[in-house]
Structure formats: C-alpha cells, structure tokens
Amino acid sequence: MRTLELDEGLRGRCSGHLAKRLSLAGMGRPADGFLELHPIEALLVLERGTAVGRLGGRAITFEEALSRLASSDPRAFDLYLAYRDLRMMGLKPRPGDGHLILGGARMDVLRPEDPLPVRELEEVRETEIRFLAVPDREGDVTYYELRGVGHLEGSFPLPRGGIVVEALGDRYLVSGGRGELEQLMYGVRTEFGLILSQEEYSFLHKLGLARGPNPIRGPFDEIYSTLRMWGTAPKSGLKFGALYRVYAGPSSRHSEWLVSPASSVSDISTLAGLARVAHAVRKVLLLWIGGRSKMVSVRWTKRPTAPP
C-alpha cells in the first residue's frame, strides 16, 4: 500500500506513482519534486483508501485525521463534506482557506444559521459567478449559484403624465389618469378606484408625472424607482416571501423575478427558503445590495456548473 506522509497540520506529501495518480485526478500542487495536498484533499485520500497516512512515523486512520482537523478547525468538516460531495459528482474542486474553488469560481461553505455574507455579495461583479455550499446537520449539502446583475431588461414605458391623486394615509387614490396606469401595472383596482402604494406614488411624483400631496418617503423608494427606470414593473411579492415580484413587459403573463433587499435576509436558512420558493414558481431570486453590482441572483442548483 502506498504511503501519504502528513505533517502536524495534516498537509500531505507524496511522490512517484501515487503523486501522478492524484495529480491526474486534479488533486494537489507540485512542490520541490513532490505533490503537496491540502488537508481536505489528504482526508479524501485516506477515506478512499488510496494510500495509508503516516504522521510522525506512525500510521494514522481517516477517523483520527478527521477528528484532529475538526478539533483545530470546527468548520473543516463542513468544508470536507462539500469537497467530498463535489468529488462524488465527478467535479474537481480545489480547497482554499475556508472555501473551495470550482473552475475558477469561488465557493463559500456556510451553515444554515450563519448570517448572510452581505460584504462578500457586494464584491460580486456583474456577470461574475460564485457558489454557496450549505451542509445541514445531517451532512447533506445544498448548493446555490450566485451571479452579479447590473440591470434588468424591461419594456414598460413611463406614463405620459396628467395623473391626479388623493392621499389615503400612506396609500393614494387616483382620481385622474387611471386607465393608462392600469395598463402599465401601477396600483391595485378596487371598487372605489385605483390605489397606488407609497413607492408608486413617490416615483411618479418625483418625475413630475403625478399631482397631489407631497409623498411620504419610504425605505424601498430606491429599489422601486430603479426597477421602473429599467422598464420593469414591480408589484408586491409578499405571497412569495419577497419584497417585489417583477414583470418584464406589458405582455408578460407572469413575473420573472423576485426581488428582496439583502438587508432583510437574516441568515442562510432564510435565503434557502426564498431560493427554494423562487425555484418552485420558476422565477429568479434577486437580492438587492446596491453599489457597483446592484443585485445578485441566487439560484438553487443540484449540480454546480463551473464557468468556462
């Protein structure tokens, strides 16, 4: 049986036929005539029985190595679960410092109770792909694909104007220009007239398209205004657990996107619920983050696909 020499940090080193075999499998990095393995890679070699591990002149089992690594880094087992699962799919991820690399794309490994990594999401550039791997308490791993989204393509025009409204608390009743607004998916029709939300009226008033009382400024004005200026139509997404469901154009029978501010997603478990609903109703979940890449799309995926 071939031998894999391990150091105190469980980094592996081998040469000869074993090194060639592991290198062909996409594992390790050459260094000083040897192949050096990340501790996560070394664990897989031991678990599969590809080689016998030796540490300080004595044999070490997979279970011993795993226990040793997990005791020094409680997150190491999560990283190993994701790495092992991807390998079983036939993929060739590379382990990094607390994350994996799949085809050049970063994959962060988080737990369901972890907070949403908003700062990391802000770094996702437009069209860039990243992944999240989330092992649960039973060891099953769920994956999400993240993409930076700079804008959406919509075909709704702006209203021509001449809209007159009356205040109803933080909602507004349209008394003039109702027909065009309904065609452009503004407001909700009721038996006593068309009712605009605070965000809808604030947007129309800011552009000088509606006359009435000064609107109340709300926390979602920027999101709503941006989506409308892109030619899309945001409507309440409450029944999907999101801030908005968003339509692409006047001929759209169904909304294409679900939009929620990243600040409203408390943890990965909440994100998982939103992503699963979006997948079930065939829509794309978008997290609004502002900044350079205004949104990040989140899709549940059974098999992460590395970018070319």
PDB file of C-alpha atoms in Angstrom:
ATOM      1  CA  MET A   1       0.000   0.000   0.000  1.00  0.00           C
ATOM      2  CA  ARG A   2       1.299   3.446  -0.939  1.00  0.00           C
ATOM      3  CA  THR A   3       2.026   5.988   1.797  1.00  0.00           C
ATOM      4  CA  LEU A   4       0.926   9.588   2.218  1.00  0.00           C
ATOM      5  CA  GLU A   5       3.158  11.486   4.630  1.00  0.00           C
ATOM      6  CA  LEU A   6       1.315  14.055   6.748  1.00  0.00           C
ATOM      7  CA  ASP A   7       2.641  16.982   8.752  1.00  0.00           C
ATOM      8  CA  GLU A   8       1.164  18.313  12.006  1.00  0.00           C
ATOM      9  CA  GLY A   9      -1.325  20.422  10.048  1.00  0.00           C
ATOM     10  CA  LEU A  10      -2.357  17.297   8.065  1.00  0.00           C
ATOM     11  CA  ARG A  11      -0.938  18.578   4.807  1.00  0.00           C
ATOM     12  CA  GLY A  12       0.036  15.608   2.687  1.00  0.00           C
ATOM     13  CA  ARG A  13       3.141  14.928   0.612  1.00  0.00           C
ATOM     14  CA  CYS A  14       3.808  12.102  -1.820  1.00  0.00           C
ATOM     15  CA  SER A  15       5.824  11.233  -4.908  1.00  0.00           C
ATOM     16  CA  GLY A  16       6.084   8.625  -7.632  1.00  0.00           C
ATOM     17  CA  HIS A  17       3.058   6.702  -8.890  1.00  0.00           C
ATOM     18  CA  LEU A  18       0.752   7.996  -6.141  1.00  0.00           C
ATOM     19  CA  ALA A  19       1.637  11.604  -6.915  1.00  0.00           C
ATOM     20  CA  LYS A  20       0.999  11.048 -10.625  1.00  0.00           C
ATOM     21  CA  ARG A  21      -2.337   9.367  -9.948  1.00  0.00           C
ATOM     22  CA  LEU A  22      -3.555  12.118  -7.634  1.00  0.00           C
ATOM     23  CA  SER A  23      -2.334  14.872  -9.934  1.00  0.00           C
ATOM     24  CA  LEU A  24      -4.267  13.363 -12.850  1.00  0.00           C
ATOM     25  CA  ALA A  25      -7.337  13.386 -10.601  1.00  0.00           C
ATOM     26  CA  GLY A  26      -6.949  17.143 -10.137  1.00  0.00           C
ATOM     27  CA  MET A  27      -5.560  16.994  -6.614  1.00  0.00           C
ATOM     28  CA  GLY A  28      -2.530  18.630  -5.027  1.00  0.00           C
ATOM     29  CA  ARG A  29       0.162  21.004  -6.246  1.00  0.00           C
ATOM     30  CA  PRO A  30       3.754  20.173  -7.257  1.00  0.00           C
ATOM     31  CA  ALA A  31       6.465  21.458  -4.894  1.00  0.00           C
ATOM     32  CA  ASP A  32      10.165  20.538  -4.727  1.00  0.00           C
ATOM     33  CA  GLY A  33       9.711  17.292  -6.646  1.00  0.00           C
ATOM     34  CA  PHE A  34       6.734  16.204  -4.535  1.00  0.00           C
ATOM     35  CA  LEU A  35       2.983  16.577  -4.749  1.00  0.00           C
ATOM     36  CA  GLU A  36       1.601  18.509  -1.790  1.00  0.00           C
ATOM     37  CA  LEU A  37      -2.014  18.013  -0.723  1.00  0.00           C
ATOM     38  CA  HIS A  38      -4.300  20.354   1.178  1.00  0.00           C
ATOM     39  CA  PRO A  39      -5.586  18.727   4.411  1.00  0.00           C
ATOM     40  CA  ILE A  40      -9.052  18.389   2.841  1.00  0.00           C
ATOM     41  CA  GLU A  41      -7.560  16.539  -0.129  1.00  0.00           C
ATOM     42  CA  ALA A  42      -5.496  14.355   2.183  1.00  0.00           C
ATOM     43  CA  LEU A  43      -8.649  13.369   4.091  1.00  0.00           C
ATOM     44  CA  LEU A  44     -10.314  12.138   0.908  1.00  0.00           C
ATOM     45  CA  VAL A  45      -7.249  10.070   0.009  1.00  0.00           C
ATOM     46  CA  LEU A  46      -7.369   8.419   3.437  1.00  0.00           C
ATOM     47  CA  GLU A  47     -11.133   7.846   3.363  1.00  0.00           C
ATOM     48  CA  ARG A  48     -10.970   6.180  -0.047  1.00  0.00           C
ATOM     49  CA  GLY A  49      -8.059   4.010   0.996  1.00  0.00           C
ATOM     50  CA  THR A  50      -5.940   5.266  -1.887  1.00  0.00           C
ATOM     51  CA  ALA A  51      -2.962   5.465   0.472  1.00  0.00           C
ATOM     52  CA  VAL A  52      -2.038   4.862   4.104  1.00  0.00           C
ATOM     53  CA  GLY A  53      -1.492   8.028   6.099  1.00  0.00           C
ATOM     54  CA  ARG A  54       1.589   8.425   8.272  1.00  0.00           C
ATOM     55  CA  LEU A  55       2.124  11.180  10.801  1.00  0.00           C
ATOM     56  CA  GLY A  56       5.336  11.417  12.800  1.00  0.00           C
ATOM     57  CA  GLY A  57       6.409   7.908  11.854  1.00  0.00           C
ATOM     58  CA  ARG A  58       3.157   6.157  12.769  1.00  0.00           C
ATOM     59  CA  ALA A  59       0.041   5.222  10.816  1.00  0.00           C
ATOM     60  CA  ILE A  60      -2.995   7.471  11.167  1.00  0.00           C
ATOM     61  CA  THR A  61      -6.531   6.484  10.163  1.00  0.00           C
ATOM     62  CA  PHE A  62      -9.070   8.630   8.357  1.00  0.00           C
ATOM     63  CA  GLU A  63     -11.158   8.920  11.525  1.00  0.00           C
ATOM     64  CA  GLU A  64      -8.158  10.063  13.548  1.00  0.00           C
ATOM     65  CA  ALA A  65      -7.160  12.594  10.911  1.00  0.00           C
ATOM     66  CA  LEU A  66     -10.702  13.957  10.626  1.00  0.00           C
ATOM     67  CA  SER A  67     -11.039  14.281  14.406  1.00  0.00           C
ATOM     68  CA  ARG A  68      -7.671  16.020  14.618  1.00  0.00           C
ATOM     69  CA  LEU A  69      -8.535  18.505  11.883  1.00  0.00           C
ATOM     70  CA  ALA A  70     -12.058  19.212  13.187  1.00  0.00           C
ATOM     71  CA  SER A  71     -10.751  19.854  16.701  1.00  0.00           C
ATOM     72  CA  SER A  72      -8.406  22.535  15.390  1.00  0.00           C
ATOM     73  CA  ASP A  73     -10.994  24.000  12.983  1.00  0.00           C
ATOM     74  CA  PRO A  74     -14.700  23.248  13.656  1.00  0.00           C
ATOM     75  CA  ARG A  75     -15.569  24.369  10.103  1.00  0.00           C
ATOM     76  CA  ALA A  76     -13.146  21.930   8.494  1.00  0.00           C
ATOM     77  CA  PHE A  77     -15.713  19.120   8.493  1.00  0.00           C
ATOM     78  CA  ASP A  78     -18.211  21.363   6.654  1.00  0.00           C
ATOM     79  CA  LEU A  79     -15.559  22.112   4.043  1.00  0.00           C
ATOM     80  CA  TYR A  80     -14.769  18.420   3.725  1.00  0.00           C
ATOM     81  CA  LEU A  81     -18.436  17.477   3.297  1.00  0.00           C
ATOM     82  CA  ALA A  82     -18.801  19.906   0.384  1.00  0.00           C
ATOM     83  CA  TYR A  83     -15.468  18.900  -1.182  1.00  0.00           C
ATOM     84  CA  ARG A  84     -16.285  15.193  -0.898  1.00  0.00           C
ATOM     85  CA  ASP A  85     -19.790  15.675  -2.323  1.00  0.00           C
ATOM     86  CA  LEU A  86     -18.489  17.571  -5.357  1.00  0.00           C
ATOM     87  CA  ARG A  87     -15.860  14.889  -5.953  1.00  0.00           C
ATOM     88  CA  MET A  88     -18.579  12.232  -5.888  1.00  0.00           C
ATOM     89  CA  MET A  89     -20.321  14.188  -8.671  1.00  0.00           C
ATOM     90  CA  GLY A  90     -17.181  13.874 -10.780  1.00  0.00           C
ATOM     91  CA  LEU A  91     -16.201  17.521 -10.304  1.00  0.00           C
ATOM     92  CA  LYS A  92     -12.715  18.700  -9.389  1.00  0.00           C
ATOM     93  CA  PRO A  93     -12.881  21.463  -6.783  1.00  0.00           C
ATOM     94  CA  ARG A  94      -9.743  22.922  -5.227  1.00  0.00           C
ATOM     95  CA  PRO A  95      -9.725  23.623  -1.474  1.00  0.00           C
ATOM     96  CA  GLY A  96      -8.683  27.054  -0.263  1.00  0.00           C
ATOM     97  CA  ASP A  97      -8.608  28.876   3.051  1.00  0.00           C
ATOM     98  CA  GLY A  98     -12.134  28.199   4.309  1.00  0.00           C
ATOM     99  CA  HIS A  99     -13.602  27.937   0.819  1.00  0.00           C
ATOM    100  CA  LEU A 100     -13.408  25.915  -2.401  1.00  0.00           C
ATOM    101  CA  ILE A 101     -12.583  26.882  -5.976  1.00  0.00           C
ATOM    102  CA  LEU A 102     -14.639  25.278  -8.745  1.00  0.00           C
ATOM    103  CA  GLY A 103     -13.489  26.035 -12.274  1.00  0.00           C
ATOM    104  CA  GLY A 104     -12.194  29.435 -11.227  1.00  0.00           C
ATOM    105  CA  ALA A 105     -15.344  30.327  -9.270  1.00  0.00           C
ATOM    106  CA  ARG A 106     -15.226  30.782  -5.515  1.00  0.00           C
ATOM    107  CA  MET A 107     -17.491  28.561  -3.402  1.00  0.00           C
ATOM    108  CA  ASP A 108     -18.071  29.627   0.187  1.00  0.00           C
ATOM    109  CA  VAL A 109     -19.144  26.932   2.642  1.00  0.00           C
ATOM    110  CA  LEU A 110     -21.624  28.215   5.221  1.00  0.00           C
ATOM    111  CA  ARG A 111     -24.008  26.806   7.796  1.00  0.00           C
ATOM    112  CA  PRO A 112     -27.796  27.425   7.804  1.00  0.00           C
ATOM    113  CA  GLU A 113     -27.527  29.587  10.937  1.00  0.00           C
ATOM    114  CA  ASP A 114     -24.733  31.783   9.536  1.00  0.00           C
ATOM    115  CA  PRO A 115     -25.632  35.405   8.702  1.00  0.00           C
ATOM    116  CA  LEU A 116     -25.903  36.376   5.053  1.00  0.00           C
ATOM    117  CA  PRO A 117     -22.397  37.476   3.916  1.00  0.00           C
ATOM    118  CA  VAL A 118     -23.520  40.872   2.616  1.00  0.00           C
ATOM    119  CA  ARG A 119     -19.987  42.251   2.319  1.00  0.00           C
ATOM    120  CA  GLU A 120     -18.943  39.311   0.127  1.00  0.00           C
ATOM    121  CA  LEU A 121     -22.073  39.750  -2.007  1.00  0.00           C
ATOM    122  CA  GLU A 122     -21.151  43.391  -2.572  1.00  0.00           C
ATOM    123  CA  GLU A 123     -17.899  42.170  -4.129  1.00  0.00           C
ATOM    124  CA  VAL A 124     -19.632  40.006  -6.765  1.00  0.00           C
ATOM    125  CA  ARG A 125     -19.093  41.804 -10.073  1.00  0.00           C
ATOM    126  CA  GLU A 126     -21.680  41.963 -12.841  1.00  0.00           C
ATOM    127  CA  THR A 127     -21.881  38.570 -14.669  1.00  0.00           C
ATOM    128  CA  GLU A 128     -19.405  37.021 -12.178  1.00  0.00           C
ATOM    129  CA  ILE A 129     -20.385  33.569 -10.861  1.00  0.00           C
ATOM    130  CA  ARG A 130     -19.872  32.338  -7.311  1.00  0.00           C
ATOM    131  CA  PHE A 131     -21.369  29.492  -5.314  1.00  0.00           C
ATOM    132  CA  LEU A 132     -22.603  28.775  -1.818  1.00  0.00           C
ATOM    133  CA  ALA A 133     -22.431  25.287  -0.331  1.00  0.00           C
ATOM    134  CA  VAL A 134     -24.559  24.717   2.768  1.00  0.00           C
ATOM    135  CA  PRO A 135     -24.148  21.418   4.666  1.00  0.00           C
ATOM    136  CA  ASP A 136     -27.048  20.730   7.029  1.00  0.00           C
ATOM    137  CA  ARG A 137     -26.933  18.956  10.394  1.00  0.00           C
ATOM    138  CA  GLU A 138     -27.279  15.577   8.683  1.00  0.00           C
ATOM    139  CA  GLY A 139     -24.373  16.224   6.330  1.00  0.00           C
ATOM    140  CA  ASP A 140     -26.461  16.777   3.191  1.00  0.00           C
ATOM    141  CA  VAL A 141     -25.088  19.638   1.081  1.00  0.00           C
ATOM    142  CA  THR A 142     -27.244  22.172  -0.793  1.00  0.00           C
ATOM    143  CA  TYR A 143     -25.758  24.453  -3.453  1.00  0.00           C
ATOM    144  CA  TYR A 144     -26.646  27.920  -4.716  1.00  0.00           C
ATOM    145  CA  GLU A 145     -25.302  29.747  -7.746  1.00  0.00           C
ATOM    146  CA  LEU A 146     -24.715  33.491  -7.349  1.00  0.00           C
ATOM    147  CA  ARG A 147     -24.376  35.940 -10.255  1.00  0.00           C
ATOM    148  CA  GLY A 148     -23.850  39.687 -10.262  1.00  0.00           C
ATOM    149  CA  VAL A 149     -26.698  41.555 -12.004  1.00  0.00           C
ATOM    150  CA  GLY A 150     -26.172  45.157 -13.068  1.00  0.00           C
ATOM    151  CA  HIS A 151     -29.641  45.785 -14.529  1.00  0.00           C
ATOM    152  CA  LEU A 152     -32.799  44.142 -15.866  1.00  0.00           C
ATOM    153  CA  GLU A 153     -34.251  44.445 -19.370  1.00  0.00           C
ATOM    154  CA  GLY A 154     -37.877  45.595 -19.369  1.00  0.00           C
ATOM    155  CA  SER A 155     -40.257  47.128 -21.921  1.00  0.00           C
ATOM    156  CA  PHE A 156     -42.708  49.131 -19.794  1.00  0.00           C
ATOM    157  CA  PRO A 157     -42.729  52.819 -20.852  1.00  0.00           C
ATOM    158  CA  LEU A 158     -43.204  55.670 -18.419  1.00  0.00           C
ATOM    159  CA  PRO A 159     -46.731  57.117 -18.129  1.00  0.00           C
ATOM    160  CA  ARG A 160     -47.435  60.263 -20.131  1.00  0.00           C
ATOM    161  CA  GLY A 161     -48.425  62.191 -17.014  1.00  0.00           C
ATOM    162  CA  GLY A 162     -51.543  64.086 -16.005  1.00  0.00           C
ATOM    163  CA  ILE A 163     -52.117  61.811 -13.012  1.00  0.00           C
ATOM    164  CA  VAL A 164     -54.049  63.257 -10.081  1.00  0.00           C
ATOM    165  CA  VAL A 165     -54.154  61.545  -6.692  1.00  0.00           C
ATOM    166  CA  GLU A 166     -55.590  61.996  -3.213  1.00  0.00           C
ATOM    167  CA  ALA A 167     -53.890  60.788  -0.038  1.00  0.00           C
ATOM    168  CA  LEU A 168     -55.294  57.817   1.886  1.00  0.00           C
ATOM    169  CA  GLY A 169     -52.803  57.631   4.732  1.00  0.00           C
ATOM    170  CA  ASP A 170     -49.665  56.083   3.233  1.00  0.00           C
ATOM    171  CA  ARG A 171     -51.578  54.986   0.104  1.00  0.00           C
ATOM    172  CA  TYR A 172     -53.007  57.122  -2.671  1.00  0.00           C
ATOM    173  CA  LEU A 173     -56.290  57.132  -4.631  1.00  0.00           C
ATOM    174  CA  VAL A 174     -56.028  58.004  -8.330  1.00  0.00           C
ATOM    175  CA  SER A 175     -58.677  60.488  -9.410  1.00  0.00           C
ATOM    176  CA  GLY A 176     -57.283  61.205 -12.881  1.00  0.00           C
ATOM    177  CA  GLY A 177     -55.231  59.192 -15.418  1.00  0.00           C
ATOM    178  CA  ARG A 178     -56.302  55.817 -14.082  1.00  0.00           C
ATOM    179  CA  GLY A 179     -56.618  53.933 -17.392  1.00  0.00           C
ATOM    180  CA  GLU A 180     -53.010  54.328 -18.515  1.00  0.00           C
ATOM    181  CA  LEU A 181     -51.679  53.446 -15.080  1.00  0.00           C
ATOM    182  CA  GLU A 182     -53.604  50.178 -15.036  1.00  0.00           C
ATOM    183  CA  GLN A 183     -52.190  49.227 -18.443  1.00  0.00           C
ATOM    184  CA  LEU A 184     -48.680  49.845 -17.119  1.00  0.00           C
ATOM    185  CA  MET A 185     -49.344  47.738 -13.997  1.00  0.00           C
ATOM    186  CA  TYR A 186     -49.491  50.536 -11.449  1.00  0.00           C
ATOM    187  CA  GLY A 187     -51.736  50.256  -8.434  1.00  0.00           C
ATOM    188  CA  VAL A 188     -54.496  47.895  -7.377  1.00  0.00           C
ATOM    189  CA  ARG A 189     -58.027  48.206  -8.726  1.00  0.00           C
ATOM    190  CA  THR A 190     -60.730  48.429  -6.061  1.00  0.00           C
ATOM    191  CA  GLU A 191     -64.455  49.136  -6.200  1.00  0.00           C
ATOM    192  CA  PHE A 192     -63.789  52.728  -5.182  1.00  0.00           C
ATOM    193  CA  GLY A 193     -60.842  53.389  -7.502  1.00  0.00           C
ATOM    194  CA  LEU A 194     -57.197  52.656  -8.295  1.00  0.00           C
ATOM    195  CA  ILE A 195     -54.980  52.615  -5.202  1.00  0.00           C
ATOM    196  CA  LEU A 196     -51.255  53.394  -5.503  1.00  0.00           C
ATOM    197  CA  SER A 197     -48.682  52.254  -2.968  1.00  0.00           C
ATOM    198  CA  GLN A 198     -46.340  54.716  -1.303  1.00  0.00           C
ATOM    199  CA  GLU A 199     -43.451  53.687  -3.603  1.00  0.00           C
ATOM    200  CA  GLU A 200     -45.548  54.004  -6.772  1.00  0.00           C
ATOM    201  CA  TYR A 201     -46.788  57.482  -5.985  1.00  0.00           C
ATOM    202  CA  SER A 202     -43.380  58.649  -4.757  1.00  0.00           C
ATOM    203  CA  PHE A 203     -41.834  57.524  -8.065  1.00  0.00           C
ATOM    204  CA  LEU A 204     -44.475  59.229 -10.231  1.00  0.00           C
ATOM    205  CA  HIS A 205     -44.402  62.407  -8.152  1.00  0.00           C
ATOM    206  CA  LYS A 206     -40.599  62.637  -8.292  1.00  0.00           C
ATOM    207  CA  LEU A 207     -40.711  62.520 -12.106  1.00  0.00           C
ATOM    208  CA  GLY A 208     -43.425  65.186 -12.206  1.00  0.00           C
ATOM    209  CA  LEU A 209     -45.958  62.754 -13.675  1.00  0.00           C
ATOM    210  CA  ALA A 210     -48.440  62.928 -10.793  1.00  0.00           C
ATOM    211  CA  ARG A 211     -50.015  65.846  -8.915  1.00  0.00           C
ATOM    212  CA  GLY A 212     -51.075  65.599  -5.305  1.00  0.00           C
ATOM    213  CA  PRO A 213     -49.762  65.882  -1.760  1.00  0.00           C
ATOM    214  CA  ASN A 214     -46.059  65.560  -1.045  1.00  0.00           C
ATOM    215  CA  PRO A 215     -45.334  61.821  -0.834  1.00  0.00           C
ATOM    216  CA  ILE A 216     -44.058  60.059   2.253  1.00  0.00           C
ATOM    217  CA  ARG A 217     -40.530  58.819   1.626  1.00  0.00           C
ATOM    218  CA  GLY A 218     -40.126  55.099   2.236  1.00  0.00           C
ATOM    219  CA  PRO A 219     -37.237  52.640   2.704  1.00  0.00           C
ATOM    220  CA  PHE A 220     -37.791  50.949  -0.659  1.00  0.00           C
ATOM    221  CA  ASP A 221     -38.101  54.014  -2.918  1.00  0.00           C
ATOM    222  CA  GLU A 222     -34.654  53.496  -4.453  1.00  0.00           C
ATOM    223  CA  ILE A 223     -35.332  49.859  -5.314  1.00  0.00           C
ATOM    224  CA  TYR A 224     -38.760  50.584  -6.793  1.00  0.00           C
ATOM    225  CA  SER A 225     -37.572  53.608  -8.790  1.00  0.00           C
ATOM    226  CA  THR A 226     -34.590  51.745 -10.223  1.00  0.00           C
ATOM    227  CA  LEU A 227     -36.720  48.792 -11.302  1.00  0.00           C
ATOM    228  CA  ARG A 228     -39.227  51.122 -13.003  1.00  0.00           C
ATOM    229  CA  MET A 229     -36.484  53.079 -14.783  1.00  0.00           C
ATOM    230  CA  TRP A 230     -35.234  49.757 -16.163  1.00  0.00           C
ATOM    231  CA  GLY A 231     -38.646  49.307 -17.788  1.00  0.00           C
ATOM    232  CA  THR A 232     -39.879  46.604 -15.422  1.00  0.00           C
ATOM    233  CA  ALA A 233     -42.996  46.583 -13.243  1.00  0.00           C
ATOM    234  CA  PRO A 234     -42.529  45.758  -9.552  1.00  0.00           C
ATOM    235  CA  LYS A 235     -45.602  44.504  -7.687  1.00  0.00           C
ATOM    236  CA  SER A 236     -45.938  43.202  -4.144  1.00  0.00           C
ATOM    237  CA  GLY A 237     -44.073  39.927  -3.663  1.00  0.00           C
ATOM    238  CA  LEU A 238     -45.489  39.175  -0.224  1.00  0.00           C
ATOM    239  CA  LYS A 239     -47.175  35.930  -1.276  1.00  0.00           C
ATOM    240  CA  PHE A 240     -43.748  34.649  -2.344  1.00  0.00           C
ATOM    241  CA  GLY A 241     -41.997  35.926   0.777  1.00  0.00           C
ATOM    242  CA  ALA A 242     -40.203  38.644  -1.237  1.00  0.00           C
ATOM    243  CA  LEU A 243     -40.431  42.438  -1.397  1.00  0.00           C
ATOM    244  CA  TYR A 244     -41.426  42.549  -5.081  1.00  0.00           C
ATOM    245  CA  ARG A 245     -42.403  40.241  -7.898  1.00  0.00           C
ATOM    246  CA  VAL A 246     -41.218  41.905 -11.098  1.00  0.00           C
ATOM    247  CA  TYR A 247     -42.695  41.789 -14.619  1.00  0.00           C
ATOM    248  CA  ALA A 248     -40.600  42.313 -17.754  1.00  0.00           C
ATOM    249  CA  GLY A 249     -43.202  43.878 -20.060  1.00  0.00           C
ATOM    250  CA  PRO A 250     -46.889  44.587 -20.772  1.00  0.00           C
ATOM    251  CA  SER A 251     -47.312  41.200 -22.470  1.00  0.00           C
ATOM    252  CA  SER A 252     -45.891  39.258 -19.508  1.00  0.00           C
ATOM    253  CA  ARG A 253     -48.458  36.868 -18.040  1.00  0.00           C
ATOM    254  CA  HIS A 254     -46.243  36.003 -15.100  1.00  0.00           C
ATOM    255  CA  SER A 255     -43.496  37.794 -13.209  1.00  0.00           C
ATOM    256  CA  GLU A 256     -39.922  36.734 -13.960  1.00  0.00           C
ATOM    257  CA  TRP A 257     -38.068  37.892 -10.859  1.00  0.00           C
ATOM    258  CA  LEU A 258     -38.478  38.056  -7.095  1.00  0.00           C
ATOM    259  CA  VAL A 259     -36.579  40.949  -5.502  1.00  0.00           C
ATOM    260  CA  SER A 260     -35.705  41.368  -1.825  1.00  0.00           C
ATOM    261  CA  PRO A 261     -33.161  43.661  -0.142  1.00  0.00           C
ATOM    262  CA  ALA A 262     -30.194  41.707   1.161  1.00  0.00           C
ATOM    263  CA  SER A 263     -30.586  43.554   4.455  1.00  0.00           C
ATOM    264  CA  SER A 264     -33.906  41.750   5.038  1.00  0.00           C
ATOM    265  CA  VAL A 265     -32.349  38.270   4.774  1.00  0.00           C
ATOM    266  CA  SER A 266     -31.137  37.464   8.264  1.00  0.00           C
ATOM    267  CA  ASP A 267     -29.351  34.163   7.690  1.00  0.00           C
ATOM    268  CA  ILE A 268     -28.581  31.407   5.189  1.00  0.00           C
ATOM    269  CA  SER A 269     -31.634  29.416   6.264  1.00  0.00           C
ATOM    270  CA  THR A 270     -33.863  32.359   5.288  1.00  0.00           C
ATOM    271  CA  LEU A 271     -32.037  32.658   1.965  1.00  0.00           C
ATOM    272  CA  ALA A 272     -32.573  28.936   1.351  1.00  0.00           C
ATOM    273  CA  GLY A 273     -36.316  29.353   1.840  1.00  0.00           C
ATOM    274  CA  LEU A 274     -36.501  32.279  -0.598  1.00  0.00           C
ATOM    275  CA  ALA A 275     -34.401  30.470  -3.208  1.00  0.00           C
ATOM    276  CA  ARG A 276     -36.493  27.325  -2.950  1.00  0.00           C
ATOM    277  CA  VAL A 277     -39.757  29.250  -3.410  1.00  0.00           C
ATOM    278  CA  ALA A 278     -38.303  31.060  -6.435  1.00  0.00           C
ATOM    279  CA  HIS A 279     -37.217  27.736  -7.935  1.00  0.00           C
ATOM    280  CA  ALA A 280     -40.635  26.175  -7.297  1.00  0.00           C
ATOM    281  CA  VAL A 281     -42.521  29.000  -9.048  1.00  0.00           C
ATOM    282  CA  ARG A 282     -39.930  29.301 -11.862  1.00  0.00           C
ATOM    283  CA  LYS A 283     -38.685  32.752 -11.029  1.00  0.00           C
ATOM    284  CA  VAL A 284     -35.233  34.173 -10.367  1.00  0.00           C
ATOM    285  CA  LEU A 285     -34.455  35.418  -6.871  1.00  0.00           C
ATOM    286  CA  LEU A 286     -32.582  38.728  -6.845  1.00  0.00           C
ATOM    287  CA  LEU A 287     -31.020  40.211  -3.725  1.00  0.00           C
ATOM    288  CA  TRP A 288     -30.747  43.996  -3.859  1.00  0.00           C
ATOM    289  CA  ILE A 289     -27.403  45.148  -2.499  1.00  0.00           C
ATOM    290  CA  GLY A 290     -26.808  48.480  -4.271  1.00  0.00           C
ATOM    291  CA  GLY A 291     -23.312  49.632  -5.144  1.00  0.00           C
ATOM    292  CA  ARG A 292     -21.303  48.507  -8.157  1.00  0.00           C
ATOM    293  CA  SER A 293     -23.384  45.418  -8.837  1.00  0.00           C
ATOM    294  CA  LYS A 294     -26.872  46.419  -7.790  1.00  0.00           C
ATOM    295  CA  MET A 295     -28.192  42.880  -7.391  1.00  0.00           C
ATOM    296  CA  VAL A 296     -27.077  39.286  -7.040  1.00  0.00           C
ATOM    297  CA  SER A 297     -29.183  36.449  -8.426  1.00  0.00           C
ATOM    298  CA  VAL A 298     -29.474  33.345  -6.251  1.00  0.00           C
ATOM    299  CA  ARG A 299     -30.446  30.008  -7.806  1.00  0.00           C
ATOM    300  CA  TRP A 300     -30.729  26.626  -6.143  1.00  0.00           C
ATOM    301  CA  THR A 301     -28.740  24.088  -8.137  1.00  0.00           C
ATOM    302  CA  LYS A 302     -28.418  20.345  -7.790  1.00  0.00           C
ATOM    303  CA  ARG A 303     -25.058  20.277  -9.562  1.00  0.00           C
ATOM    304  CA  PRO A 304     -22.881  23.398  -9.582  1.00  0.00           C
ATOM    305  CA  THR A 305     -21.656  24.164 -13.088  1.00  0.00           C
ATOM    306  CA  ALA A 306     -18.219  25.719 -13.214  1.00  0.00           C
ATOM    307  CA  PRO A 307     -17.837  28.706 -15.563  1.00  0.00           C
ATOM    308  CA  PRO A 308     -15.755  28.081 -18.712  1.00  0.00           C
TER     309      PRO A 308
END
